[in-house]
Amino acid sequence: DGGITQSPKYLFRKEGQNVTLSCEQNLNHDAMYWYRQDPGQGLRLIYYSQIVNDFQKGDIAEGYSVSREKKESFPLTVTSAQKNPTAFYLCASSMVANYGYTFGSGTRLTVV
Amino acid sequence: GQQLNQSPQSMFIQEGEDVSMNCTSSSIFNTWLWYKQDPGEGPVLLIALYKAGELTSNGRLTAQFGITRKDSFLNISASIPSDVGIYFCAGHNNNDMRFGAGTRLTVKP
């Protein structure tokens, strides 16, 4: 079955370390997105990509980096520059100009 | 960026009751969507609305795209325990999707 897979489900990071969250989709979707979710807040866009080898900053890109070397994959790196990285991270994909995003099941990152 | 105001923030209802939640914006959107998120999971699309004034149903769920294009509501009829979760509205314009803060629904058996 087609879908979007995020891994790992839970991730613990020490302060000062970079960590990479994986997102893979086999839906043949062109566009992929990374959102951050904090309690009581809506989803905030970190980065998005509409085509391989191209990506754009969202509203809260500082302290994050991404790559889009393959259509199926859109990994997110949370760098040590991100001052408050503890959050639930959601990856999504869609066909360009299709508004029905498909979300992964999320990665909960905790800084210890 | 554009902000969506979603209300209420939370609701506690009895099984069998109807539920209504809404979303407003200071800006217009071309598309309104409603998602449901179960605990520890990603949101799942419930209903998408593409035209001002459109009223769409999906089982016990009904949603409307406001005439002004600045608001939308979602109704759930005859709630059941599995309706528990967080419901998000989203507005979409030109590759820009904005989400409300969510309505947390609790259904008491």
Coordinates of C-alpha atoms in Angstrom, one line a residue:
Chain A
D1 CA 0.0 0.0 0.0
G2 CA 1.2 3.5 -0.7
G3 CA 1.9 5.8 2.2
I4 CA 4.3 8.1 3.9
T5 CA 6.7 6.8 6.6
Q6 CA 8.5 8.8 9.2
S7 CA 11.2 7.4 11.4
P8 CA 12.0 7.1 14.2
K9 CA 8.8 7.5 16.1
Y10 CA 10.6 8.8 19.2
L11 CA 14.0 10.4 19.3
F12 CA 16.1 11.8 22.1
R13 CA 18.9 14.2 21.5
K14 CA 21.5 15.8 23.7
E15 CA 21.9 19.5 23.6
G16 CA 24.4 20.6 21.0
Q17 CA 23.9 17.6 18.7
N18 CA 22.4 17.6 15.2
V19 CA 19.8 14.9 14.5
T20 CA 18.1 13.8 11.2
L21 CA 14.5 12.8 10.9
S22 CA 13.6 10.6 8.0
C23 CA 10.5 10.9 5.7
E24 CA 9.9 8.6 2.8
Q25 CA 6.8 8.4 0.6
N26 CA 5.8 5.9 -2.2
L27 CA 2.8 7.9 -3.4
N28 CA 4.6 9.4 -6.3
H29 CA 3.8 12.8 -4.9
D30 CA 5.8 15.8 -6.2
A31 CA 5.6 18.0 -3.1
M32 CA 6.8 17.3 0.4
Y33 CA 6.6 19.3 3.6
W34 CA 7.8 19.4 7.2
Y35 CA 5.7 20.8 10.0
R36 CA 6.4 21.4 13.6
Q37 CA 3.5 20.9 16.2
D38 CA 3.6 22.3 19.7
P39 CA 0.8 21.8 22.3
G40 CA -2.0 24.3 21.7
Q41 CA -0.7 25.5 18.4
G42 CA -1.4 24.8 14.9
L43 CA 1.0 23.2 12.5
R44 CA 3.9 25.5 11.5
L45 CA 5.7 25.0 8.3
I46 CA 9.4 24.5 8.5
Y47 CA 10.4 23.7 4.9
Y48 CA 8.8 22.5 1.7
S49 CA 9.8 21.1 -1.6
Q50 CA 7.9 20.9 -4.8
I51 CA 10.5 19.3 -7.0
V52 CA 13.7 17.3 -6.6
N53 CA 16.8 19.3 -5.8
D54 CA 14.7 22.3 -4.8
F55 CA 13.2 23.4 -1.5
Q56 CA 11.9 26.6 0.1
K57 CA 11.9 27.9 3.7
G58 CA 8.7 28.0 5.6
D59 CA 7.8 30.2 8.5
I60 CA 10.2 28.7 11.1
A61 CA 13.2 27.5 9.1
E62 CA 15.9 28.8 11.4
G63 CA 17.9 26.0 13.0
Y64 CA 16.7 23.4 10.5
S65 CA 18.0 22.1 7.2
V66 CA 16.6 19.7 4.5
S67 CA 17.6 18.0 1.3
R68 CA 15.6 16.6 -1.6
E69 CA 17.9 14.4 -3.6
K70 CA 15.2 11.8 -4.5
K71 CA 11.5 12.3 -5.1
E72 CA 10.6 9.8 -2.4
S73 CA 12.7 11.2 0.4
F74 CA 12.8 14.5 2.3
P75 CA 14.9 14.3 5.4
L76 CA 14.9 17.0 8.1
T77 CA 18.0 17.9 10.1
V78 CA 17.5 19.6 13.4
T79 CA 20.7 21.4 14.1
S80 CA 22.2 22.6 17.4
A81 CA 21.2 26.1 16.3
Q82 CA 17.6 25.3 16.9
K83 CA 17.1 26.7 20.5
N84 CA 13.9 24.9 21.3
P85 CA 13.8 21.7 19.3
T86 CA 11.6 19.6 21.6
A87 CA 8.3 19.1 19.6
F88 CA 6.3 16.7 17.4
Y89 CA 7.5 16.8 13.8
L90 CA 5.2 15.9 10.9
C91 CA 6.1 15.2 7.3
A92 CA 3.5 15.5 4.6
S93 CA 3.3 15.0 0.8
S94 CA 0.9 16.0 -2.0
M95 CA 0.6 16.3 -5.7
V96 CA 1.5 19.9 -6.6
A97 CA -1.7 22.0 -6.6
N98 CA -3.6 19.2 -4.8
Y99 CA -4.6 20.3 -1.4
G100 CA -5.2 17.0 0.3
Y101 CA -1.9 16.5 2.1
T102 CA -1.0 13.0 3.3
F103 CA 0.7 13.1 6.6
G104 CA 3.1 10.7 8.2
S105 CA 2.6 9.5 11.8
G106 CA 5.1 11.9 13.2
T107 CA 8.4 11.9 15.1
R108 CA 8.5 13.1 18.7
L109 CA 11.9 14.7 19.4
T110 CA 13.0 15.4 22.9
V111 CA 16.1 17.2 23.9
V112 CA 17.7 15.8 27.1
Chain B
G1 CA 1.7 34.9 7.8
Q2 CA -2.1 34.5 7.7
Q3 CA -3.6 33.4 10.9
L4 CA -6.6 31.1 11.3
N5 CA -8.7 31.5 14.5
Q6 CA -10.3 28.2 15.4
S7 CA -12.9 27.8 18.1
P8 CA -13.6 26.4 20.5
Q9 CA -10.2 25.3 21.8
S10 CA -11.7 22.2 23.5
M11 CA -15.0 20.5 23.9
F12 CA -16.3 17.9 26.3
I13 CA -19.5 16.3 25.2
Q14 CA -21.7 13.3 25.8
E15 CA -21.9 10.5 23.4
G16 CA -24.8 11.1 21.0
E17 CA -24.6 14.9 21.1
D18 CA -23.9 17.0 18.0
V19 CA -20.7 19.1 17.8
S20 CA -20.0 22.3 15.9
M21 CA -16.6 24.0 15.5
N22 CA -15.5 26.9 13.3
C23 CA -12.6 28.7 11.8
T24 CA -12.2 32.3 10.7
S25 CA -9.5 34.3 9.0
S26 CA -8.8 37.9 8.2
S27 CA -7.8 36.9 4.7
I28 CA -9.7 34.9 2.1
F29 CA -8.8 31.3 1.1
N30 CA -9.5 29.5 -2.1
T31 CA -9.8 26.1 -0.4
W32 CA -10.8 25.1 3.1
L33 CA -10.0 21.7 4.6
W34 CA -10.7 19.9 7.8
Y35 CA -8.4 17.3 9.3
K36 CA -8.6 15.0 12.4
Q37 CA -5.6 14.0 14.4
D38 CA -5.6 11.0 16.7
P39 CA -3.1 11.0 19.7
G40 CA 0.5 10.5 18.5
E41 CA -0.5 10.3 14.8
G42 CA -0.5 12.6 11.8
P43 CA -3.6 14.4 10.7
V44 CA -6.0 12.7 8.3
L45 CA -8.1 14.7 5.8
L46 CA -11.8 14.6 6.5
I47 CA -13.3 17.1 4.1
A48 CA -12.1 19.5 1.4
L49 CA -14.1 22.5 0.2
Y50 CA -13.3 24.2 -3.0
K51 CA -16.1 26.8 -3.6
A52 CA -17.6 29.6 -1.6
G53 CA -20.9 28.5 -0.1
E54 CA -20.2 24.8 -0.7
L55 CA -21.7 22.4 1.8
T56 CA -20.2 18.9 1.9
S57 CA -20.9 15.8 3.9
N58 CA -18.8 12.8 4.8
G59 CA -20.9 10.4 6.8
R60 CA -21.8 12.2 10.1
L61 CA -19.5 15.1 9.2
T62 CA -20.7 18.2 7.4
A63 CA -18.6 21.2 6.5
Q64 CA -19.3 24.5 4.8
F65 CA -17.1 27.0 3.0
G66 CA -18.2 30.5 4.0
I67 CA -19.6 32.9 1.5
T68 CA -17.0 35.5 2.3
R69 CA -14.3 32.8 1.8
K70 CA -13.0 33.9 5.3
D71 CA -14.6 31.2 7.4
S72 CA -15.6 27.5 7.5
F73 CA -17.4 25.3 10.0
L74 CA -17.5 21.6 10.7
N75 CA -20.4 19.8 12.3
I76 CA -20.4 16.3 13.7
S77 CA -23.7 14.7 14.3
A78 CA -24.5 11.9 16.9
S79 CA -21.0 11.8 18.3
I80 CA -19.4 8.4 19.2
P81 CA -16.3 7.7 21.4
S82 CA -14.0 7.3 18.3
D83 CA -14.6 10.9 17.4
V84 CA -12.2 11.8 20.1
G85 CA -9.2 13.7 18.8
I86 CA -8.0 17.1 17.6
Y87 CA -9.7 18.7 14.7
F88 CA -7.8 21.2 12.5
C89 CA -9.1 23.6 10.0
A90 CA -6.8 24.6 7.1
G91 CA -6.9 27.3 4.5
H92 CA -5.0 27.0 1.2
N93 CA -3.9 29.6 -1.3
N94 CA -1.2 29.3 -4.0
N95 CA 0.9 26.5 -2.4
D96 CA 0.5 28.1 1.0
M97 CA -1.5 26.0 3.6
R98 CA -2.3 27.5 7.0
F99 CA -3.6 25.6 10.0
G100 CA -5.8 26.6 12.9
A101 CA -4.7 25.7 16.4
G102 CA -7.1 22.8 16.6
T103 CA -10.2 21.9 18.6
R104 CA -9.7 19.1 21.1
L105 CA -12.8 16.9 21.3
T106 CA -13.5 14.6 24.2
V107 CA -16.6 12.3 24.1
K108 CA -17.9 10.8 27.3
P109 CA -19.7 7.5 26.9

